[in-house]
Amino acid sequence: MDAFNSCIQTKARYTDPVIILIMGVTGAGKTTVGTLLARQLGWQFADADDFHTPANKEKMSRGIALTDADRGPWLEAIHEAMLRWEASGQNAVLACSALKQDYRDRLSEGVDVKFVYLRGTAELILKRLGHRKGHYATGDLVASQFAALEEPKDSYIVDIASSPETQVEEIRRQLKLQ
């Protein structure tokens, strides 16, 4: 294969702006995997945690699950950012829990979003969170996250038991971003 064709094969095969939303419960590795994927693709990365209000972050740091009312402004802020990225022609990778179908519907309204679900067991998530330092989300939130989770039926699914690098390879394979 010549150098020109080799270069083409490694580029994303999308002509319009695309947003890949890496979703799952807290501790699934959304930020780690999303950052790595965005870096490999040369795309913008954003973490939905950065869109939370200080009150939401404080609430979660105390192990208190957010309500749908708490999440409303957060979802709207994320959706507005996604609309801006798409309007400006930016490809982006977004790490966002997006636990409920209603949330995914709201986030994808008028936006081309590819949902990637990082699926794992509560046991593995709790083990990972036990090693996590400096994050407001705690292991206390795991049960409420799994209770709220509505597994997506229209997403790409990646098992989190493998390394982040392997997960990114799988995402790229499934989305044809080789």
Coordinates of N, CA, C and O in Angstrom, one line a residue:
M1 N 0.9 -1.2 0.0 CA 0.0 0.0 0.0 C 0.9 1.2 0.0 O 1.8 1.3 0.8
D2 N 0.6 2.2 -0.9 CA 1.5 3.4 -0.9 C 1.2 4.3 0.2 O 0.2 4.2 0.9
A3 N 2.1 5.3 0.4 CA 1.9 6.2 1.6 C 0.6 7.0 1.6 O 0.0 7.3 2.6
F4 N 0.2 7.4 0.4 CA -1.1 8.2 0.3 C -2.2 7.4 0.8 O -3.0 7.8 1.6
N5 N -2.4 6.2 0.3 CA -3.5 5.3 0.7 C -3.4 4.9 2.2 O -4.4 4.9 2.9
S6 N -2.2 4.7 2.6 CA -2.0 4.4 4.1 C -2.5 5.6 4.9 O -3.1 5.4 5.9
C7 N -2.2 6.8 4.5 CA -2.6 8.0 5.3 C -4.1 8.1 5.3 O -4.8 8.4 6.3
I8 N -4.8 7.9 4.1 CA -6.2 7.9 4.1 C -6.9 6.9 5.0 O -7.8 7.2 5.6
Q9 N -6.3 5.7 5.1 CA -6.9 4.7 5.9 C -6.9 5.0 7.4 O -7.7 4.5 8.1
T10 N -6.0 5.9 7.8 CA -5.9 6.2 9.2 C -6.8 7.4 9.6 O -7.0 7.7 10.8
K11 N -7.4 8.0 8.7 CA -8.3 9.2 8.9 C -9.7 8.7 9.2 O -10.1 7.7 8.8
A12 N -10.4 9.6 10.0 CA -11.8 9.3 10.2 C -12.6 9.3 8.9 O -12.3 10.1 8.0
R13 N -13.5 8.4 8.7 CA -14.3 8.3 7.5 C -15.6 9.0 7.5 O -16.5 8.6 6.8
Y14 N -15.6 10.1 8.2 CA -16.8 10.9 8.3 C -16.5 12.3 7.6 O -15.5 12.9 7.8
T15 N -17.5 12.7 6.7 CA -17.3 14.0 6.1 C -17.9 15.1 6.8 O -17.5 16.3 6.7
D16 N -19.0 14.8 7.6 CA -19.6 15.9 8.4 C -19.1 15.8 9.8 O -18.6 14.7 10.2
P17 N -19.2 16.8 10.6 CA -18.7 16.8 12.0 C -19.4 15.7 12.8 O -20.6 15.4 12.6
V18 N -18.6 15.0 13.6 CA -19.1 13.9 14.4 C -18.8 14.1 15.9 O -17.7 14.6 16.2
I19 N -19.7 13.8 16.7 CA -19.4 13.8 18.2 C -19.6 12.4 18.7 O -20.6 11.7 18.5
I20 N -18.5 11.9 19.3 CA -18.5 10.6 19.9 C -18.7 10.8 21.4 O -17.9 11.5 22.0
L21 N -19.8 10.3 21.9 CA -20.1 10.4 23.3 C -19.8 9.1 24.0 O -20.4 8.1 23.7
I22 N -18.8 9.1 24.9 CA -18.4 8.0 25.6 C -19.2 8.0 26.9 O -19.1 8.9 27.7
M23 N -20.1 7.0 27.1 CA -21.0 7.0 28.2 C -20.8 5.8 29.1 O -20.2 4.8 28.7
G24 N -21.3 5.9 30.3 CA -21.3 4.8 31.3 C -21.3 5.4 32.7 O -21.3 6.6 32.9
V25 N -21.3 4.5 33.7 CA -21.4 4.9 35.1 C -20.1 5.5 35.5 O -19.1 5.4 34.8
T26 N -20.1 6.2 36.7 CA -18.9 6.7 37.2 C -17.9 5.6 37.4 O -18.2 4.5 37.8
G27 N -16.7 5.9 37.1 CA -15.6 4.9 37.3 C -15.4 4.0 36.1 O -14.5 3.1 36.1
A28 N -16.2 4.1 35.0 CA -16.1 3.2 33.9 C -14.9 3.5 33.0 O -14.4 2.7 32.2
G29 N -14.3 4.7 33.2 CA -13.1 5.1 32.4 C -13.4 6.0 31.3 O -12.7 6.2 30.3
K30 N -14.6 6.7 31.3 CA -15.0 7.6 30.2 C -13.9 8.7 29.9 O -13.6 8.9 28.7
T31 N -13.4 9.3 30.9 CA -12.4 10.4 30.7 C -11.1 9.8 30.2 O -10.6 10.4 29.2
T32 N -10.7 8.7 30.8 CA -9.4 8.1 30.3 C -9.5 7.7 28.9 O -8.7 8.0 28.0
V33 N -10.5 6.9 28.5 CA -10.7 6.4 27.2 C -11.0 7.6 26.2 O -10.5 7.6 25.1
G34 N -11.9 8.5 26.6 CA -12.2 9.6 25.7 C -11.0 10.5 25.4 O -10.8 10.9 24.3
T35 N -10.2 10.8 26.4 CA -9.0 11.6 26.2 C -8.0 10.9 25.2 O -7.5 11.5 24.3
L36 N -7.8 9.6 25.4 CA -6.9 8.8 24.6 C -7.5 8.8 23.1 O -6.7 9.0 22.2
L37 N -8.8 8.5 23.0 CA -9.4 8.5 21.7 C -9.2 9.8 21.0 O -8.8 9.9 19.8
A38 N -9.6 10.9 21.7 CA -9.5 12.3 21.1 C -8.1 12.6 20.6 O -7.8 13.1 19.6
R39 N -7.1 12.2 21.5 CA -5.7 12.5 21.2 C -5.3 11.7 19.9 O -4.6 12.3 19.0
Q40 N -5.7 10.4 19.8 CA -5.3 9.6 18.6 C -6.0 10.2 17.3 O -5.4 10.2 16.3
L41 N -7.2 10.7 17.5 CA -7.9 11.2 16.3 C -7.6 12.7 16.0 O -7.9 13.2 14.9
G42 N -7.0 13.4 16.9 CA -6.7 14.8 16.8 C -8.0 15.6 16.9 O -8.1 16.7 16.3
W43 N -8.9 15.1 17.7 CA -10.2 15.8 17.9 C -10.2 16.5 19.2 O -9.4 16.2 20.1
Q44 N -11.2 17.4 19.4 CA -11.4 18.0 20.7 C -11.9 17.0 21.7 O -12.7 16.2 21.3
F45 N -11.5 17.2 22.9 CA -12.1 16.4 24.0 C -12.8 17.3 25.0 O -12.3 18.4 25.4
A46 N -13.9 16.8 25.6 CA -14.6 17.6 26.6 C -15.1 16.5 27.6 O -15.5 15.4 27.3
D47 N -15.1 16.9 28.9 CA -15.6 16.1 30.0 C -16.9 16.7 30.5 O -16.9 17.9 30.9
A48 N -18.0 16.0 30.4 CA -19.3 16.5 30.9 C -19.2 16.9 32.4 O -20.0 17.8 32.8
D49 N -18.3 16.3 33.1 CA -18.2 16.7 34.5 C -17.9 18.2 34.7 O -18.3 18.9 35.6
D50 N -17.2 18.8 33.7 CA -16.9 20.2 33.7 C -18.1 21.1 33.5 O -18.0 22.3 33.7
F51 N -19.2 20.5 33.1 CA -20.5 21.3 32.9 C -21.4 21.3 34.1 O -22.4 22.0 34.1
H52 N -21.0 20.5 35.1 CA -21.8 20.5 36.3 C -21.6 21.8 37.1 O -20.6 22.4 37.1
T53 N -22.7 22.2 37.8 CA -22.6 23.4 38.7 C -21.8 23.0 39.9 O -21.7 21.8 40.3
P54 N -21.2 24.0 40.6 CA -20.5 23.7 41.9 C -21.5 22.9 42.9 O -21.0 22.0 43.6
A55 N -22.7 23.3 42.9 CA -23.7 22.6 43.8 C -23.8 21.2 43.5 O -23.9 20.3 44.4
N56 N -23.9 20.8 42.2 CA -24.0 19.4 41.8 C -22.7 18.6 42.2 O -22.8 17.5 42.7
K57 N -21.6 19.2 42.0 CA -20.3 18.6 42.4 C -20.2 18.4 43.9 O -19.8 17.3 44.3
E58 N -20.7 19.3 44.6 CA -20.6 19.2 46.1 C -21.6 18.1 46.5 O -21.2 17.3 47.4
K59 N -22.7 18.1 45.9 CA -23.7 17.1 46.3 C -23.2 15.7 46.0 O -23.3 14.8 46.9
M60 N -22.6 15.5 44.8 CA -22.0 14.2 44.5 C -20.9 13.8 45.4 O -20.7 12.6 45.7
S61 N -20.0 14.8 45.8 CA -18.9 14.5 46.6 C -19.3 14.0 48.0 O -18.6 13.3 48.7
R62 N -20.6 14.3 48.4 CA -21.1 13.7 49.6 C -21.9 12.4 49.4 O -22.5 11.9 50.3
G63 N -21.8 11.9 48.2 CA -22.4 10.6 47.9 C -23.9 10.7 47.6 O -24.6 9.7 47.7
I64 N -24.4 11.9 47.4 CA -25.8 12.1 47.1 C -26.1 12.1 45.6 O -25.5 12.9 44.9
A65 N -26.9 11.2 45.2 CA -27.3 11.1 43.8 C -28.0 12.4 43.3 O -28.8 12.9 44.0
L66 N -27.7 12.8 42.1 CA -28.4 13.9 41.5 C -29.8 13.5 41.0 O -30.0 12.4 40.6
T67 N -30.7 14.4 41.1 CA -32.1 14.2 40.6 C -32.1 14.7 39.1 O -31.2 15.3 38.6
D68 N -33.2 14.3 38.5 CA -33.4 14.8 37.1 C -33.4 16.3 37.1 O -32.9 16.9 36.1
A69 N -34.0 16.9 38.1 CA -34.0 18.4 38.2 C -32.6 19.0 38.2 O -32.3 20.0 37.6
D70 N -31.7 18.3 39.0 CA -30.3 18.7 39.1 C -29.6 18.6 37.7 O -28.8 19.4 37.4
R71 N -30.0 17.6 37.0 CA -29.3 17.3 35.7 C -29.8 18.2 34.6 O -29.1 18.3 33.6
G72 N -31.0 18.7 34.7 CA -31.6 19.5 33.6 C -30.6 20.6 33.0 O -30.3 20.6 31.8
P73 N -30.2 21.5 33.8 CA -29.3 22.6 33.3 C -28.0 22.0 32.8 O -27.4 22.6 31.9
W74 N -27.5 21.0 33.4 CA -26.3 20.3 33.0 C -26.4 19.8 31.6 O -25.6 20.0 30.7
L75 N -27.5 19.0 31.4 CA -27.8 18.5 30.0 C -27.9 19.6 29.0 O -27.4 19.4 27.9
E76 N -28.6 20.6 29.4 CA -28.8 21.7 28.4 C -27.4 22.4 28.0 O -27.2 22.7 26.9
A77 N -26.6 22.6 29.0 CA -25.2 23.2 28.8 C -24.4 22.3 27.8 O -23.7 22.8 26.9
I78 N -24.5 21.0 28.1 CA -23.7 20.0 27.2 C -24.3 20.1 25.8 O -23.6 20.1 24.8
H79 N -25.6 20.0 25.7 CA -26.3 20.0 24.4 C -25.9 21.3 23.6 O -25.6 21.3 22.4
E80 N -25.9 22.4 24.3 CA -25.5 23.7 23.6 C -24.1 23.6 23.1 O -23.8 24.1 22.0
A81 N -23.2 23.1 23.9 CA -21.8 22.9 23.4 C -21.7 22.0 22.2 O -21.0 22.3 21.3
M82 N -22.5 20.9 22.2 CA -22.5 20.0 21.1 C -23.0 20.7 19.8 O -22.4 20.5 18.7
L83 N -24.0 21.5 20.0 CA -24.5 22.2 18.8 C -23.5 23.2 18.3 O -23.3 23.3 17.1
R84 N -22.7 23.8 19.2 CA -21.7 24.8 18.7 C -20.6 24.0 18.0 O -20.1 24.5 17.0
W85 N -20.2 22.9 18.6 CA -19.1 22.1 17.9 C -19.5 21.7 16.5 O -18.8 21.9 15.6
E86 N -20.7 21.2 16.4 CA -21.2 20.8 15.1 C -21.3 21.9 14.1 O -20.9 21.8 13.0
A87 N -21.9 23.1 14.6 CA -22.0 24.2 13.7 C -20.7 24.8 13.2 O -20.6 25.3 12.1
S88 N -19.7 24.6 14.1 CA -18.4 25.1 13.7 C -17.5 24.1 12.9 O -16.4 24.3 12.6
G89 N -18.1 22.9 12.7 CA -17.4 21.8 11.9 C -16.4 21.1 12.7 O -15.6 20.4 12.2
Q90 N -16.5 21.1 14.1 CA -15.5 20.4 14.9 C -16.0 19.0 15.2 O -17.1 18.8 15.6
N91 N -15.1 18.0 15.1 CA -15.3 16.7 15.6 C -14.9 16.7 17.1 O -14.0 17.4 17.4
A92 N -15.6 16.0 17.9 CA -15.3 16.0 19.3 C -15.6 14.7 19.9 O -16.4 13.9 19.5
V93 N -14.9 14.4 21.0 CA -15.2 13.3 21.9 C -15.6 13.8 23.2 O -14.9 14.7 23.8
L94 N -16.7 13.4 23.7 CA -17.3 13.8 25.0 C -17.5 12.7 25.9 O -18.1 11.7 25.6
A95 N -16.9 12.8 27.1 CA -17.2 11.8 28.2 C -18.3 12.3 29.0 O -18.3 13.4 29.5
C96 N -19.4 11.5 29.0 CA -20.6 11.9 29.7 C -21.4 10.6 30.1 O -21.6 9.7 29.4
S97 N -21.9 10.6 31.4 CA -22.6 9.4 31.9 C -23.8 9.1 31.0 O -24.0 7.9 30.7
A98 N -24.6 10.0 30.7 CA -25.8 9.8 29.8 C -26.5 8.5 30.2 O -26.8 7.7 29.3
L99 N -26.8 8.4 31.5 CA -27.4 7.1 32.0 C -28.7 6.7 31.5 O -29.1 5.6 31.4
K100 N -29.6 7.7 31.2 CA -31.0 7.4 30.8 C -31.2 7.7 29.3 O -30.6 8.6 28.8
Q101 N -32.1 7.0 28.8 CA -32.5 7.2 27.4 C -33.0 8.6 27.1 O -32.6 9.2 26.1
D102 N -33.7 9.1 28.1 CA -34.2 10.5 28.0 C -33.0 11.5 27.8 O -33.1 12.4 27.1
Y103 N -32.0 11.3 28.6 CA -30.8 12.1 28.6 C -30.2 12.0 27.2 O -29.8 13.1 26.6
R104 N -30.0 10.8 26.7 CA -29.4 10.6 25.4 C -30.2 11.2 24.3 O -29.7 11.9 23.4
D105 N -31.5 11.2 24.4 CA -32.4 11.8 23.4 C -32.2 13.3 23.5 O -32.2 13.9 22.4
R106 N -32.2 13.9 24.6 CA -32.0 15.3 24.8 C -30.7 15.8 24.2 O -30.6 16.8 23.5
L107 N -29.6 15.0 24.5 CA -28.3 15.4 24.1 C -28.1 15.3 22.5 O -27.4 16.0 21.9
S108 N -28.8 14.3 21.9 CA -28.6 14.1 20.5 C -29.6 14.8 19.6 O -29.5 14.7 18.4
E109 N -30.5 15.6 20.2 CA -31.5 16.3 19.4 C -30.8 17.3 18.5 O -30.1 18.2 18.9
G110 N -30.9 17.0 17.2 CA -30.3 17.9 16.2 C -28.8 17.8 16.0 O -28.2 18.7 15.4
V111 N -28.2 16.8 16.6 CA -26.7 16.6 16.6 C -26.4 15.2 16.2 O -27.1 14.2 16.6
D112 N -25.4 15.0 15.3 CA -24.9 13.7 14.9 C -24.0 13.1 16.0 O -22.9 13.6 16.2
V113 N -24.6 12.2 16.8 CA -23.8 11.7 18.0 C -23.7 10.2 17.8 O -24.7 9.5 17.5
K114 N -22.5 9.7 18.0 CA -22.2 8.2 18.1 C -22.0 7.9 19.6 O -21.1 8.3 20.2
F115 N -22.9 7.1 20.1 CA -22.9 6.7 21.5 C -22.0 5.5 21.7 O -22.3 4.5 21.0
V116 N -21.0 5.6 22.6 CA -20.2 4.4 22.9 C -20.4 4.1 24.4 O -20.1 5.0 25.2
Y117 N -20.9 3.0 24.7 CA -21.2 2.6 26.1 C -20.1 1.7 26.6 O -19.8 0.6 26.1
L118 N -19.4 2.3 27.6 CA -18.4 1.5 28.3 C -19.1 0.7 29.4 O -19.5 1.2 30.4
R119 N -19.2 -0.6 29.2 CA -19.9 -1.5 30.0 C -19.0 -2.3 30.9 O -18.0 -2.9 30.5
G120 N -19.4 -2.4 32.2 CA -18.6 -3.1 33.2 C -19.5 -3.5 34.4 O -20.6 -3.0 34.5
T121 N -18.9 -4.3 35.2 CA -19.6 -4.8 36.4 C -19.5 -3.8 37.6 O -18.5 -3.0 37.6
A122 N -20.4 -3.8 38.5 CA -20.3 -3.0 39.7 C -19.0 -3.3 40.5 O -18.4 -2.4 41.0
E123 N -18.7 -4.6 40.5 CA -17.5 -5.0 41.2 C -16.2 -4.4 40.7 O -15.4 -3.9 41.4
L124 N -16.1 -4.4 39.3 CA -14.9 -3.8 38.7 C -14.9 -2.3 38.9 O -13.9 -1.7 39.2
I125 N -16.1 -1.7 38.8 CA -16.1 -0.2 39.0 C -15.7 0.2 40.4 O -14.9 1.1 40.6
L126 N -16.2 -0.6 41.4 CA -15.9 -0.3 42.8 C -14.4 -0.5 43.1 O -13.8 0.3 43.8
K127 N -13.8 -1.5 42.5 CA -12.4 -1.7 42.6 C -11.6 -0.5 42.0 O -10.7 0.0 42.6
R128 N -12.0 0.0 40.8 CA -11.4 1.1 40.2 C -11.5 2.4 41.1 O -10.6 3.1 41.2
L129 N -12.7 2.6 41.6 CA -12.9 3.8 42.4 C -12.1 3.8 43.7 O -11.8 4.8 44.2
G130 N -11.8 2.6 44.2 CA -11.0 2.5 45.4 C -9.6 3.0 45.2 O -8.9 3.4 46.1
H131 N -9.1 3.1 43.9 CA -7.8 3.6 43.6 C -7.8 5.0 43.1 O -6.8 5.6 42.9
R132 N -9.0 5.6 43.0 CA -9.1 7.0 42.4 C -8.9 8.0 43.5 O -9.5 7.9 44.6
K133 N -8.2 9.0 43.2 CA -7.9 10.1 44.1 C -8.3 11.5 43.5 O -8.1 11.7 42.3
G134 N -8.8 12.4 44.3 CA -9.1 13.7 43.9 C -10.3 13.9 43.0 O -10.4 15.0 42.3
H135 N -11.2 13.0 42.9 CA -12.4 13.2 42.1 C -13.6 13.2 43.1 O -13.6 12.6 44.1
Y136 N -14.6 14.1 42.7 CA -15.7 14.3 43.6 C -16.6 13.1 43.7 O -17.4 12.9 44.6
A137 N -16.7 12.2 42.7 CA -17.5 11.1 42.7 C -16.9 10.0 43.5 O -15.7 9.7 43.4
T138 N -17.7 9.4 44.3 CA -17.2 8.3 45.2 C -17.9 7.0 45.0 O -18.9 6.9 44.2
G139 N -17.4 5.9 45.6 CA -18.0 4.6 45.5 C -19.4 4.6 45.9 O -20.2 3.7 45.5
D140 N -19.8 5.5 46.8 CA -21.2 5.6 47.3 C -22.2 5.8 46.1 O -23.4 5.5 46.2
L141 N -21.7 6.4 45.1 CA -22.6 6.7 43.9 C -22.8 5.5 43.0 O -23.7 5.6 42.2
V142 N -22.0 4.5 43.1 CA -22.1 3.4 42.2 C -23.4 2.7 42.2 O -24.0 2.5 41.1
A143 N -24.0 2.4 43.3 CA -25.3 1.8 43.4 C -26.4 2.7 42.7 O -27.2 2.2 41.9
S144 N -26.4 4.0 43.0 CA -27.4 4.8 42.4 C -27.2 5.0 40.9 O -28.1 5.1 40.2
Q145 N -25.9 5.0 40.5 CA -25.6 5.0 39.0 C -26.2 3.8 38.3 O -26.8 3.9 37.3
F146 N -25.9 2.6 38.9 CA -26.4 1.4 38.2 C -27.9 1.4 38.3 O -28.6 0.9 37.4
A147 N -28.5 1.9 39.4 CA -30.0 1.9 39.5 C -30.6 2.8 38.4 O -31.7 2.5 37.8
A148 N -29.9 3.9 38.1 CA -30.4 4.9 37.1 C -30.1 4.5 35.7 O -30.8 4.9 34.8
L149 N -29.1 3.6 35.5 CA -28.7 3.3 34.2 C -29.7 2.5 33.4 O -30.3 1.6 33.8
E150 N -30.0 3.1 32.2 CA -30.8 2.4 31.2 C -29.9 2.1 30.1 O -29.5 2.9 29.3
E151 N -29.5 0.8 30.0 CA -28.5 0.4 29.0 C -29.0 0.8 27.6 O -30.2 0.5 27.3
P152 N -28.2 1.4 26.8 CA -28.6 1.8 25.5 C -28.8 0.7 24.5 O -28.0 -0.3 24.6
K153 N -29.7 0.8 23.7 CA -29.9 -0.2 22.7 C -29.4 0.2 21.3 O -29.2 -0.6 20.4
D154 N -29.0 1.4 21.2 CA -28.5 2.0 20.0 C -27.2 2.6 20.1 O -26.9 3.7 19.7
S155 N -26.2 1.8 20.7 CA -24.9 2.3 20.9 C -23.9 1.3 20.5 O -24.2 0.1 20.3
Y156 N -22.6 1.7 20.4 CA -21.5 0.8 20.3 C -21.2 0.4 21.7 O -21.2 1.3 22.6
I157 N -20.8 -0.9 22.0 CA -20.6 -1.3 23.3 C -19.1 -1.8 23.4 O -18.7 -2.6 22.5
V158 N -18.5 -1.4 24.5 CA -17.1 -1.8 24.7 C -17.0 -2.2 26.2 O -17.4 -1.6 27.1
D159 N -16.4 -3.4 26.3 CA -16.2 -4.0 27.7 C -15.0 -3.3 28.3 O -13.9 -3.2 27.8
I160 N -15.2 -2.8 29.6 CA -14.2 -2.1 30.3 C -13.1 -3.0 30.9 O -12.2 -2.4 31.6
A161 N -13.3 -4.3 30.9 CA -12.3 -5.2 31.5 C -10.9 -5.1 30.9 O -9.9 -5.4 31.5
S162 N -10.9 -4.7 29.6 CA -9.6 -4.6 28.9 C -8.9 -3.2 29.2 O -9.5 -2.3 29.8
S163 N -7.7 -3.0 28.7 CA -7.0 -1.8 29.0 C -7.6 -0.6 28.2 O -8.3 -0.9 27.2
P164 N -7.4 0.6 28.6 CA -7.9 1.8 27.9 C -7.4 1.8 26.4 O -8.2 2.1 25.5
E165 N -6.2 1.4 26.2 CA -5.7 1.3 24.8 C -6.5 0.3 24.0 O -6.8 0.6 22.8
T166 N -6.8 -0.8 24.5 CA -7.6 -1.8 23.8 C -9.0 -1.4 23.6 O -9.6 -1.6 22.5
Q167 N -9.6 -0.7 24.6 CA -10.9 -0.1 24.4 C -10.9 0.9 23.3 O -11.9 0.9 22.5
V168 N -9.9 1.7 23.2 CA -9.9 2.7 22.1 C -9.7 2.0 20.8 O -10.4 2.4 19.8
E169 N -8.9 1.0 20.7 CA -8.8 0.2 19.4 C -10.1 -0.3 19.0 O -10.5 -0.3 17.9
E170 N -10.9 -0.8 20.0 CA -12.2 -1.4 19.7 C -13.2 -0.3 19.3 O -14.0 -0.5 18.3
I171 N -13.2 0.8 19.9 CA -14.0 2.0 19.5 C -13.7 2.3 18.0 O -14.6 2.5 17.2
R172 N -12.4 2.5 17.7 CA -12.0 2.9 16.4 C -12.4 1.8 15.4 O -12.8 2.2 14.3
R173 N -12.3 0.6 15.7 CA -12.7 -0.5 14.8 C -14.2 -0.5 14.6 O -14.7 -0.5 13.4
Q174 N -15.0 -0.3 15.7 CA -16.5 -0.3 15.5 C -17.0 0.9 14.7 O -17.9 0.8 14.0
L175 N -16.3 2.0 14.9 CA -16.8 3.3 14.3 C -16.0 3.5 12.9 O -16.2 4.5 12.3
K176 N -15.2 2.5 12.6 CA -14.5 2.6 11.3 C -13.6 3.8 11.2 O -13.6 4.6 10.3
L177 N -12.8 4.1 12.3 CA -11.9 5.2 12.5 C -10.5 4.7 12.4 O -9.6 5.2 13.2
Q178 N -10.2 3.7 11.6 CA -8.9 3.1 11.6 C -7.9 3.9 10.8 O -7.8 4.6 10.0

